[in-house]
Amino acid sequence: MNVPFYGHTRQYHNIKGEIDANIQKVLESGQYVMGPMLKQFEAELAAYTGKKHAIGVGNGTDAIWLTLMALGLKPGDEVITHANTFFATAEAIWIAGGKVVLVDCDGDTRCLDPKAVAAAVTPRTRAIVPVHLYGQCAPMREIRKIADQHKLIVIEDNAQAIGASGDGFRIGELSDAVTTSFIIQKNLGTFGDGGAIYTDNADVDARVRKLRNHGSSQRDHHSYGFNSRLDDIHAAILSAKLKHVTEWSDQRRKWAARYDAGLKDVATVTLPYQRPGYRHVYHLYEIETRNPADRNPLLAYLNGKGIDAKTHYSIAIHQQEGYPWGKAAEIRGSLANAEKNAASCISLPMFPELTAEEVDTVIDAVKSWKK
Ligand SMILES: Cc1ncc(COP(=O)(O)O)c(C=O)c1O
């Protein structure tokens, strides 16, 4: 049996009526950019996330740099993030004119390590960008404490964890703003590119709204800005999907529990670690081979059996060819955990529309390796 990595068309077919009806509504409205559907979705997203404002933008990368700009990042300001996130987190800091300061991740969760952050702060540090990697919320209480101590901005990169939470706190509760991506494969994804910012900060809301629309909040009146808006067709798709995202997260958690139970005795790999009291929403079910030398052979073995396993992300940012391309960047401290993560990670198929038979096929394949 082949097991795919994504279930995009399965998901579409399950709620086709709702998506099609919403798209039709936009097509018939004659308003496709900054129209009523975008407004409706922004209100729904704000309600879902518990924030006062939500602003739809072109993609999750733009969401980060637009927010950094809105918060007044100055050229050369240092922004701390970790080396084993998706490349876009660092890219966005560079686009906003910041200096990327890479620190290590935690050895268990692979999210930002607060101890590494605390050790990396200098008088030039302006912001911290924790990533809720793989669908698990970063240790926001510890990060907030450091930010308060040094008066730093915190922007949560939540491209991967919509619907996740910490132990007694929500995403967005302990930061200045949250950014997200709606690219196809995300837990809440459209059929293309999209992103959003959500925040309680009215200034960030007003500034991002202007920046995303050619520096304009009134026809023919402009200041410096960009074109980065969430199209109404994407808002329509996302509005239909948002109603299902909690149930989809629950289903991801069920498949994760099935993987956990099925793979717990496999000596060659470690399984994802969920912090006590945290709600992990498993954007990715990421295992690691205990021995990095096993990663590529195991990946090839799974792929050879028709299981579309992948890696996220097999080359850490600072290990990319040509890094840092003339941009301002610095590594502070050891990046040993991030490098281990890059060298040993494998993502098993994880999406709500998997079947129990498919999950069991993957479990059996991992168990049969090296037997
Ligand atoms: C952690 C993280 N940050 C940022 C992004 C960038 O989002 P986008 O691809 O929508 O620009 C992504 C996903 O692609 C991501 O996974």
mmCIF file of C-alpha atoms and ligand atoms in Angstrom:
data_model
loop_
_atom_site.group_PDB
_atom_site.id
_atom_site.type_symbol
_atom_site.label_atom_id
_atom_site.label_comp_id
_atom_site.label_asym_id
_atom_site.label_seq_id
_atom_site.Cartn_x
_atom_site.Cartn_y
_atom_site.Cartn_z
ATOM 1 C CA MET A 1 0.000 0.000 0.000
ATOM 2 C CA ASN A 2 1.323 3.480 -0.890
ATOM 3 C CA VAL A 3 0.923 6.151 1.778
ATOM 4 C CA PRO A 4 0.947 9.777 0.580
ATOM 5 C CA PHE A 5 2.460 12.642 2.560
ATOM 6 C CA TYR A 6 -0.408 15.052 1.888
ATOM 7 C CA GLY A 7 -4.191 14.720 1.822
ATOM 8 C CA HIS A 8 -5.120 17.932 0.015
ATOM 9 C CA THR A 9 -7.665 16.455 -2.381
ATOM 10 C CA ARG A 10 -9.132 14.137 0.274
ATOM 11 C CA GLN A 11 -9.771 17.165 2.469
ATOM 12 C CA TYR A 12 -11.264 19.089 -0.448
ATOM 13 C CA HIS A 13 -13.628 16.249 -1.298
ATOM 14 C CA ASN A 14 -14.763 15.938 2.339
ATOM 15 C CA ILE A 15 -15.964 19.557 2.474
ATOM 16 C CA LYS A 16 -16.293 20.318 -1.243
ATOM 17 C CA GLY A 17 -19.828 21.736 -0.885
ATOM 18 C CA GLU A 18 -18.731 24.312 1.713
ATOM 19 C CA ILE A 19 -15.613 25.382 -0.191
ATOM 20 C CA ASP A 20 -17.327 25.554 -3.574
ATOM 21 C CA ALA A 21 -20.237 27.581 -2.166
ATOM 22 C CA ASN A 22 -17.838 30.105 -0.613
ATOM 23 C CA ILE A 23 -15.788 30.452 -3.807
ATOM 24 C CA GLN A 24 -18.979 30.919 -5.808
ATOM 25 C CA LYS A 25 -20.009 33.688 -3.439
ATOM 26 C CA VAL A 26 -16.771 35.570 -4.154
ATOM 27 C CA LEU A 27 -17.002 35.028 -7.908
ATOM 28 C CA GLU A 28 -20.546 36.404 -7.979
ATOM 29 C CA SER A 29 -19.692 39.345 -5.685
ATOM 30 C CA GLY A 30 -17.418 41.030 -8.228
ATOM 31 C CA GLN A 31 -15.044 41.936 -5.348
ATOM 32 C CA TYR A 32 -11.872 39.896 -5.328
ATOM 33 C CA VAL A 33 -9.210 41.936 -3.520
ATOM 34 C CA MET A 34 -9.866 43.538 -0.104
ATOM 35 C CA GLY A 35 -13.530 42.592 -0.530
ATOM 36 C CA PRO A 36 -16.191 41.447 1.939
ATOM 37 C CA MET A 37 -14.950 37.841 2.084
ATOM 38 C CA LEU A 38 -11.518 38.962 3.322
ATOM 39 C CA LYS A 39 -13.204 41.122 5.949
ATOM 40 C CA GLN A 40 -15.390 38.201 7.024
ATOM 41 C CA PHE A 41 -12.448 35.796 7.274
ATOM 42 C CA GLU A 42 -10.345 38.304 9.219
ATOM 43 C CA ALA A 43 -13.159 38.628 11.767
ATOM 44 C CA GLU A 44 -13.499 34.828 11.983
ATOM 45 C CA LEU A 45 -9.741 34.369 12.433
ATOM 46 C CA ALA A 46 -9.622 37.032 15.152
ATOM 47 C CA ALA A 47 -12.457 35.249 16.970
ATOM 48 C CA TYR A 48 -10.807 31.830 16.585
ATOM 49 C CA THR A 49 -7.449 33.041 17.908
ATOM 50 C CA GLY A 50 -8.957 35.214 20.648
ATOM 51 C CA LYS A 51 -7.273 38.352 19.343
ATOM 52 C CA LYS A 52 -8.766 41.786 18.625
ATOM 53 C CA HIS A 53 -7.302 42.076 15.128
ATOM 54 C CA ALA A 54 -6.432 39.711 12.278
ATOM 55 C CA ILE A 55 -4.972 40.916 8.977
ATOM 56 C CA GLY A 56 -4.729 38.742 5.871
ATOM 57 C CA VAL A 57 -1.522 39.090 3.826
ATOM 58 C CA GLY A 58 0.112 37.441 0.822
ATOM 59 C CA ASN A 59 2.003 34.664 2.633
ATOM 60 C CA GLY A 60 3.527 33.650 5.956
ATOM 61 C CA THR A 61 6.936 35.132 5.143
ATOM 62 C CA ASP A 62 5.466 38.562 4.420
ATOM 63 C CA ALA A 63 3.485 38.256 7.662
ATOM 64 C CA ILE A 64 6.747 38.121 9.640
ATOM 65 C CA TRP A 65 8.606 40.978 7.955
ATOM 66 C CA LEU A 66 5.524 43.209 7.753
ATOM 67 C CA THR A 67 5.084 42.752 11.519
ATOM 68 C CA LEU A 68 8.763 43.451 12.225
ATOM 69 C CA MET A 69 8.500 46.629 10.125
ATOM 70 C CA ALA A 70 5.255 47.639 11.798
ATOM 71 C CA LEU A 71 6.960 47.283 15.171
ATOM 72 C CA GLY A 72 9.726 49.627 14.038
ATOM 73 C CA LEU A 73 12.688 47.291 13.457
ATOM 74 C CA LYS A 74 15.737 49.393 12.517
ATOM 75 C CA PRO A 75 18.575 48.323 10.187
ATOM 76 C CA GLY A 76 21.010 46.089 12.070
ATOM 77 C CA ASP A 77 18.707 45.432 15.020
ATOM 78 C CA GLU A 78 19.358 41.911 16.247
ATOM 79 C CA VAL A 79 16.554 39.370 16.070
ATOM 80 C CA ILE A 80 17.006 36.019 17.790
ATOM 81 C CA THR A 81 15.580 32.834 16.319
ATOM 82 C CA HIS A 82 16.717 29.238 15.966
ATOM 83 C CA ALA A 83 18.696 27.531 13.235
ATOM 84 C CA ASN A 84 16.387 24.565 12.612
ATOM 85 C CA THR A 85 13.247 26.456 11.602
ATOM 86 C CA PHE A 86 12.011 26.739 8.004
ATOM 87 C CA PHE A 87 14.275 29.105 6.084
ATOM 88 C CA ALA A 88 11.575 31.792 5.779
ATOM 89 C CA THR A 89 11.841 32.783 9.450
ATOM 90 C CA ALA A 90 15.403 34.040 8.925
ATOM 91 C CA GLU A 91 14.664 35.318 5.415
ATOM 92 C CA ALA A 92 11.889 37.553 6.763
ATOM 93 C CA ILE A 93 14.233 39.070 9.376
ATOM 94 C CA TRP A 94 16.707 39.935 6.620
ATOM 95 C CA ILE A 95 13.971 41.421 4.420
ATOM 96 C CA ALA A 96 12.945 43.651 7.345
ATOM 97 C CA GLY A 97 16.581 44.844 7.643
ATOM 98 C CA GLY A 98 17.427 42.964 10.838
ATOM 99 C CA LYS A 99 20.466 40.953 11.816
ATOM 100 C CA VAL A 100 19.660 37.268 12.232
ATOM 101 C CA VAL A 101 21.059 35.832 15.460
ATOM 102 C CA LEU A 102 20.862 32.058 15.395
ATOM 103 C CA VAL A 103 20.757 30.108 18.641
ATOM 104 C CA ASP A 104 20.132 26.472 19.461
ATOM 105 C CA CYS A 105 16.879 24.602 19.895
ATOM 106 C CA ASP A 106 15.875 22.482 22.851
ATOM 107 C CA GLY A 107 17.100 18.880 22.671
ATOM 108 C CA ASP A 108 13.616 17.429 23.259
ATOM 109 C CA THR A 109 11.028 19.665 21.617
ATOM 110 C CA ARG A 110 13.273 21.166 18.908
ATOM 111 C CA CYS A 111 11.641 24.545 19.637
ATOM 112 C CA LEU A 112 13.725 27.574 20.662
ATOM 113 C CA ASP A 113 15.834 26.968 23.805
ATOM 114 C CA PRO A 114 15.208 29.847 26.276
ATOM 115 C CA LYS A 115 18.628 29.342 27.897
ATOM 116 C CA ALA A 116 20.293 29.879 24.525
ATOM 117 C CA VAL A 117 18.176 32.993 23.980
ATOM 118 C CA ALA A 118 19.094 34.458 27.375
ATOM 119 C CA ALA A 119 22.805 33.921 26.629
ATOM 120 C CA ALA A 120 22.516 35.601 23.202
ATOM 121 C CA VAL A 121 20.923 38.913 24.237
ATOM 122 C CA THR A 122 23.083 42.035 23.697
ATOM 123 C CA PRO A 123 22.276 45.765 23.854
ATOM 124 C CA ARG A 124 21.521 45.523 20.070
ATOM 125 C CA THR A 125 18.882 42.829 20.519
ATOM 126 C CA ARG A 126 15.442 44.093 19.545
ATOM 127 C CA ALA A 127 13.252 41.046 19.074
ATOM 128 C CA ILE A 128 12.803 37.313 19.545
ATOM 129 C CA VAL A 129 10.970 35.176 16.985
ATOM 130 C CA PRO A 130 10.060 31.810 18.524
ATOM 131 C CA VAL A 131 8.662 29.237 16.092
ATOM 132 C CA HIS A 132 5.988 26.755 17.139
ATOM 133 C CA LEU A 133 7.891 24.075 15.306
ATOM 134 C CA TYR A 134 6.161 20.937 14.014
ATOM 135 C CA GLY A 135 2.896 22.020 15.690
ATOM 136 C CA GLN A 136 4.073 22.393 19.291
ATOM 137 C CA CYS A 137 3.966 25.726 21.090
ATOM 138 C CA ALA A 138 7.398 27.117 22.025
ATOM 139 C CA PRO A 139 8.169 27.742 25.746
ATOM 140 C CA MET A 140 6.525 31.158 25.715
ATOM 141 C CA ARG A 141 6.523 31.790 29.480
ATOM 142 C CA GLU A 142 10.321 31.543 29.613
ATOM 143 C CA ILE A 143 10.693 33.607 26.436
ATOM 144 C CA ARG A 144 8.321 36.293 27.750
ATOM 145 C CA LYS A 145 10.387 36.548 30.927
ATOM 146 C CA ILE A 146 13.580 37.219 28.945
ATOM 147 C CA ALA A 147 11.748 39.735 26.734
ATOM 148 C CA ASP A 148 10.425 41.598 29.787
ATOM 149 C CA GLN A 149 13.875 41.679 31.370
ATOM 150 C CA HIS A 150 15.439 43.269 28.281
ATOM 151 C CA LYS A 151 12.390 45.088 26.842
ATOM 152 C CA LEU A 152 12.299 43.042 23.648
ATOM 153 C CA ILE A 153 9.591 42.522 21.053
ATOM 154 C CA VAL A 154 8.262 38.963 20.680
ATOM 155 C CA ILE A 155 6.684 37.785 17.422
ATOM 156 C CA GLU A 156 5.450 34.195 17.348
ATOM 157 C CA ASP A 157 5.972 32.437 14.018
ATOM 158 C CA ASN A 158 2.906 30.245 14.091
ATOM 159 C CA ALA A 159 3.000 28.936 10.533
ATOM 160 C CA GLN A 160 2.850 25.380 11.860
ATOM 161 C CA ALA A 161 0.684 25.317 14.968
ATOM 162 C CA ILE A 162 -2.722 26.951 14.591
ATOM 163 C CA GLY A 163 -4.901 25.566 17.403
ATOM 164 C CA ALA A 164 -1.961 24.526 19.604
ATOM 165 C CA SER A 165 -1.521 25.880 23.135
ATOM 166 C CA GLY A 166 0.853 25.855 26.084
ATOM 167 C CA ASP A 167 0.205 24.753 29.653
ATOM 168 C CA GLY A 168 -2.447 27.269 30.593
ATOM 169 C CA PHE A 169 -1.678 29.884 27.936
ATOM 170 C CA ARG A 170 -2.772 30.409 24.364
ATOM 171 C CA ILE A 171 -0.632 31.291 21.381
ATOM 172 C CA GLY A 172 -0.735 35.091 21.160
ATOM 173 C CA GLU A 173 -1.151 35.640 24.879
ATOM 174 C CA LEU A 174 2.534 36.235 25.676
ATOM 175 C CA SER A 175 3.763 38.140 22.602
ATOM 176 C CA ASP A 176 3.274 41.341 20.652
ATOM 177 C CA ALA A 177 1.907 39.617 17.563
ATOM 178 C CA VAL A 178 1.515 36.221 15.919
ATOM 179 C CA THR A 179 2.134 35.435 12.263
ATOM 180 C CA THR A 180 0.877 32.466 10.294
ATOM 181 C CA SER A 181 1.051 30.882 6.851
ATOM 182 C CA PHE A 182 -1.846 29.406 4.882
ATOM 183 C CA ILE A 183 0.241 27.690 2.229
ATOM 184 C CA ILE A 184 -1.435 24.485 1.009
ATOM 185 C CA GLN A 185 0.115 21.978 3.417
ATOM 186 C CA LYS A 186 -0.385 23.931 6.640
ATOM 187 C CA ASN A 187 -2.923 22.730 9.215
ATOM 188 C CA LEU A 188 -5.121 25.554 7.917
ATOM 189 C CA GLY A 189 -4.087 25.836 4.283
ATOM 190 C CA THR A 190 -5.567 27.285 1.117
ATOM 191 C CA PHE A 191 -5.002 26.162 -2.488
ATOM 192 C CA GLY A 192 -2.058 28.502 -2.948
ATOM 193 C CA ASP A 193 -0.278 31.142 -0.881
ATOM 194 C CA GLY A 194 -1.670 33.128 2.013
ATOM 195 C CA GLY A 195 -0.768 34.386 5.459
ATOM 196 C CA ALA A 196 -2.000 36.472 8.371
ATOM 197 C CA ILE A 197 -1.013 38.431 11.451
ATOM 198 C CA TYR A 198 -3.108 38.466 14.603
ATOM 199 C CA THR A 199 -2.607 40.749 17.562
ATOM 200 C CA ASP A 200 -4.281 42.835 20.265
ATOM 201 C CA ASN A 201 -2.012 45.755 19.365
ATOM 202 C CA ALA A 202 -4.081 48.366 17.491
ATOM 203 C CA ASP A 203 -0.946 50.144 16.178
ATOM 204 C CA VAL A 204 0.425 46.943 14.635
ATOM 205 C CA ASP A 205 -2.992 46.303 13.106
ATOM 206 C CA ALA A 206 -3.196 49.789 11.559
ATOM 207 C CA ARG A 207 0.425 49.776 10.328
ATOM 208 C CA VAL A 208 0.288 46.320 8.763
ATOM 209 C CA ARG A 209 -3.028 47.140 7.080
ATOM 210 C CA LYS A 210 -1.383 50.157 5.474
ATOM 211 C CA LEU A 211 1.926 48.474 4.642
ATOM 212 C CA ARG A 212 0.222 45.530 2.908
ATOM 213 C CA ASN A 213 -1.768 47.875 0.659
ATOM 214 C CA HIS A 214 0.815 50.192 -0.967
ATOM 215 C CA GLY A 215 0.980 52.301 2.194
ATOM 216 C CA SER A 216 -2.625 53.284 1.753
ATOM 217 C CA SER A 217 -5.696 53.257 3.943
ATOM 218 C CA GLN A 218 -7.536 55.790 1.823
ATOM 219 C CA ARG A 219 -7.854 55.913 -1.968
ATOM 220 C CA ASP A 220 -5.071 57.941 -3.656
ATOM 221 C CA HIS A 221 -3.285 58.602 -0.323
ATOM 222 C CA HIS A 222 -0.023 56.636 -0.032
ATOM 223 C CA SER A 223 3.071 56.254 2.083
ATOM 224 C CA TYR A 224 5.890 53.711 1.700
ATOM 225 C CA GLY A 225 4.400 50.257 1.448
ATOM 226 C CA PHE A 226 3.997 46.992 -0.462
ATOM 227 C CA ASN A 227 1.414 44.833 -2.168
ATOM 228 C CA SER A 228 0.773 41.816 0.056
ATOM 229 C CA ARG A 229 -2.907 41.035 0.480
ATOM 230 C CA LEU A 230 -4.816 37.821 1.071
ATOM 231 C CA ASP A 231 -7.090 37.403 -1.977
ATOM 232 C CA ASP A 232 -10.804 36.999 -1.330
ATOM 233 C CA ILE A 233 -10.870 33.587 -3.048
ATOM 234 C CA HIS A 234 -8.291 32.307 -0.559
ATOM 235 C CA ALA A 235 -10.214 33.934 2.304
ATOM 236 C CA ALA A 236 -13.313 32.050 1.080
ATOM 237 C CA ILE A 237 -11.494 28.698 1.133
ATOM 238 C CA LEU A 238 -9.964 29.451 4.533
ATOM 239 C CA SER A 239 -13.291 30.565 5.993
ATOM 240 C CA ALA A 240 -14.808 27.205 5.048
ATOM 241 C CA LYS A 241 -11.822 25.287 6.423
ATOM 242 C CA LEU A 242 -11.491 27.271 9.668
ATOM 243 C CA LYS A 243 -14.748 25.714 10.901
ATOM 244 C CA HIS A 244 -13.083 22.287 10.764
ATOM 245 C CA VAL A 245 -9.597 23.054 12.010
ATOM 246 C CA THR A 246 -10.184 22.057 15.658
ATOM 247 C CA GLU A 247 -11.642 18.691 14.647
ATOM 248 C CA TRP A 248 -8.715 18.210 12.207
ATOM 249 C CA SER A 249 -6.205 18.981 14.980
ATOM 250 C CA ASP A 250 -7.921 16.408 17.197
ATOM 251 C CA GLN A 251 -7.635 13.866 14.401
ATOM 252 C CA ARG A 252 -3.912 14.666 13.933
ATOM 253 C CA ARG A 253 -3.430 14.102 17.663
ATOM 254 C CA LYS A 254 -5.161 10.711 17.374
ATOM 255 C CA TRP A 255 -2.853 9.625 14.558
ATOM 256 C CA ALA A 256 0.138 10.884 16.565
ATOM 257 C CA ALA A 257 -0.987 8.769 19.546
ATOM 258 C CA ARG A 258 -1.305 5.757 17.231
ATOM 259 C CA TYR A 259 2.222 6.344 15.892
ATOM 260 C CA ASP A 260 3.502 6.823 19.466
ATOM 261 C CA ALA A 261 1.985 3.534 20.612
ATOM 262 C CA GLY A 262 3.088 1.609 17.535
ATOM 263 C CA LEU A 263 6.670 2.918 17.478
ATOM 264 C CA LYS A 264 7.497 3.231 21.166
ATOM 265 C CA ASP A 265 9.720 0.142 21.228
ATOM 266 C CA VAL A 266 11.692 0.889 18.060
ATOM 267 C CA ALA A 267 15.232 1.287 19.362
ATOM 268 C CA THR A 268 16.657 3.070 16.317
ATOM 269 C CA VAL A 269 14.455 6.186 16.489
ATOM 270 C CA THR A 270 13.203 8.785 18.960
ATOM 271 C CA LEU A 271 9.598 10.002 18.797
ATOM 272 C CA PRO A 272 8.209 13.555 19.068
ATOM 273 C CA TYR A 273 8.249 14.936 22.603
ATOM 274 C CA GLN A 274 5.129 16.726 23.836
ATOM 275 C CA ARG A 275 5.688 19.030 26.805
ATOM 276 C CA PRO A 276 3.361 18.216 29.750
ATOM 277 C CA GLY A 277 0.125 20.196 29.557
ATOM 278 C CA TYR A 278 0.835 21.407 26.006
ATOM 279 C CA ARG A 279 -1.524 20.755 23.102
ATOM 280 C CA HIS A 280 0.690 19.694 20.169
ATOM 281 C CA VAL A 281 -1.225 19.762 16.871
ATOM 282 C CA TYR A 282 1.286 17.716 14.862
ATOM 283 C CA HIS A 283 1.666 19.760 11.724
ATOM 284 C CA LEU A 284 4.455 17.240 11.270
ATOM 285 C CA TYR A 285 5.081 13.944 13.010
ATOM 286 C CA GLU A 286 8.839 14.200 13.161
ATOM 287 C CA ILE A 287 10.939 11.281 14.330
ATOM 288 C CA GLU A 288 14.725 11.265 14.582
ATOM 289 C CA THR A 289 17.119 8.389 14.030
ATOM 290 C CA ARG A 290 19.301 7.953 17.113
ATOM 291 C CA ASN A 291 22.261 7.604 14.803
ATOM 292 C CA PRO A 292 22.317 10.363 12.141
ATOM 293 C CA ALA A 293 23.977 7.890 9.742
ATOM 294 C CA ASP A 294 20.702 5.908 9.771
ATOM 295 C CA ARG A 295 18.559 8.782 8.527
ATOM 296 C CA ASN A 296 19.099 8.567 4.774
ATOM 297 C CA PRO A 297 18.956 4.746 4.646
ATOM 298 C CA LEU A 298 15.704 4.675 6.668
ATOM 299 C CA LEU A 299 14.197 7.446 4.541
ATOM 300 C CA ALA A 300 15.135 5.584 1.349
ATOM 301 C CA TYR A 301 13.734 2.347 2.797
ATOM 302 C CA LEU A 302 10.370 3.980 3.576
ATOM 303 C CA ASN A 303 10.219 5.726 0.196
ATOM 304 C CA GLY A 304 11.071 2.412 -1.482
ATOM 305 C CA LYS A 305 8.064 0.841 0.246
ATOM 306 C CA GLY A 306 5.767 3.521 -1.195
ATOM 307 C CA ILE A 307 5.651 5.628 1.978
ATOM 308 C CA ASP A 308 6.135 9.291 1.171
ATOM 309 C CA ALA A 309 8.223 10.281 4.211
ATOM 310 C CA LYS A 310 10.169 13.557 3.981
ATOM 311 C CA THR A 311 12.558 15.686 6.091
ATOM 312 C CA HIS A 312 11.915 19.004 7.864
ATOM 313 C CA TYR A 313 14.515 20.342 7.552
ATOM 314 C CA SER A 314 17.574 18.396 6.550
ATOM 315 C CA ILE A 315 19.897 21.407 6.178
ATOM 316 C CA ALA A 316 19.902 23.950 9.015
ATOM 317 C CA ILE A 317 19.924 27.621 7.989
ATOM 318 C CA HIS A 318 23.583 28.219 8.849
ATOM 319 C CA GLN A 319 24.561 25.070 6.928
ATOM 320 C CA GLN A 320 22.940 26.220 3.670
ATOM 321 C CA GLU A 321 25.403 26.834 0.851
ATOM 322 C CA GLY A 322 26.561 30.451 0.728
ATOM 323 C CA TYR A 323 25.170 31.378 4.171
ATOM 324 C CA PRO A 324 24.637 34.260 4.953
ATOM 325 C CA TRP A 325 24.777 35.680 1.431
ATOM 326 C CA GLY A 326 26.266 38.981 2.576
ATOM 327 C CA LYS A 327 23.432 39.546 5.031
ATOM 328 C CA ALA A 328 23.894 40.388 8.703
ATOM 329 C CA ALA A 329 23.971 37.167 10.699
ATOM 330 C CA GLU A 330 25.667 35.670 13.710
ATOM 331 C CA ILE A 331 25.675 32.317 15.449
ATOM 332 C CA ARG A 332 25.662 32.604 19.250
ATOM 333 C CA GLY A 333 26.618 29.505 21.205
ATOM 334 C CA SER A 334 26.584 25.891 20.100
ATOM 335 C CA LEU A 335 24.027 24.789 17.510
ATOM 336 C CA ALA A 336 24.579 21.098 18.290
ATOM 337 C CA ASN A 337 20.886 20.280 18.865
ATOM 338 C CA ALA A 338 19.813 22.047 15.670
ATOM 339 C CA GLU A 339 22.509 20.239 13.696
ATOM 340 C CA LYS A 340 21.513 16.873 15.188
ATOM 341 C CA ASN A 341 17.891 17.612 14.317
ATOM 342 C CA ALA A 342 18.800 18.464 10.711
ATOM 343 C CA ALA A 343 20.951 15.356 10.336
ATOM 344 C CA SER A 344 18.496 12.856 11.806
ATOM 345 C CA CYS A 345 14.921 14.078 11.182
ATOM 346 C CA ILE A 346 12.276 12.180 9.220
ATOM 347 C CA SER A 347 8.660 13.329 8.858
ATOM 348 C CA LEU A 348 6.160 10.488 8.636
ATOM 349 C CA PRO A 349 2.886 11.037 6.756
ATOM 350 C CA MET A 350 0.590 13.155 8.962
ATOM 351 C CA PHE A 351 -2.709 14.669 7.911
ATOM 352 C CA PRO A 352 -6.227 14.301 9.313
ATOM 353 C CA GLU A 353 -7.569 12.316 6.356
ATOM 354 C CA LEU A 354 -5.114 9.431 6.797
ATOM 355 C CA THR A 355 -6.715 6.051 7.473
ATOM 356 C CA ALA A 356 -5.854 3.711 10.350
ATOM 357 C CA GLU A 357 -4.642 1.184 7.773
ATOM 358 C CA GLU A 358 -2.220 3.753 6.320
ATOM 359 C CA VAL A 359 -0.859 4.732 9.739
ATOM 360 C CA ASP A 360 -0.382 1.055 10.587
ATOM 361 C CA THR A 361 1.382 0.480 7.264
ATOM 362 C CA VAL A 362 3.863 3.236 8.148
ATOM 363 C CA ILE A 363 4.349 1.826 11.658
ATOM 364 C CA ASP A 364 4.997 -1.675 10.292
ATOM 365 C CA ALA A 365 7.485 -0.315 7.756
ATOM 366 C CA VAL A 366 9.490 1.610 10.372
ATOM 367 C CA LYS A 367 9.447 -1.458 12.651
ATOM 368 C CA SER A 368 10.601 -3.773 9.870
ATOM 369 C CA TRP A 369 13.706 -1.701 9.081
ATOM 370 C CA LYS A 370 16.976 -3.341 10.146
ATOM 371 C CA LYS A 371 15.118 -6.457 11.330
HETATM 372 C C1 LIG B 1 7.967 28.090 10.381
HETATM 373 C C2 LIG B 1 7.584 28.771 9.099
HETATM 374 N N1 LIG B 1 7.751 30.101 8.997
HETATM 375 C C3 LIG B 1 7.412 30.761 7.886
HETATM 376 C C4 LIG B 1 6.871 30.100 6.797
HETATM 377 C C5 LIG B 1 6.615 30.890 5.575
HETATM 378 O O1 LIG B 1 5.314 30.826 5.119
HETATM 379 P P1 LIG B 1 5.005 31.026 3.567
HETATM 380 O O2 LIG B 1 5.494 29.822 2.842
HETATM 381 O O3 LIG B 1 3.513 31.160 3.535
HETATM 382 O O4 LIG B 1 5.681 32.274 3.134
HETATM 383 C C6 LIG B 1 6.664 28.716 6.867
HETATM 384 C C7 LIG B 1 6.045 27.915 5.801
HETATM 385 O O5 LIG B 1 6.173 27.899 4.671
HETATM 386 C C8 LIG B 1 7.053 28.032 8.048
HETATM 387 O O6 LIG B 1 6.896 26.709 8.160
#
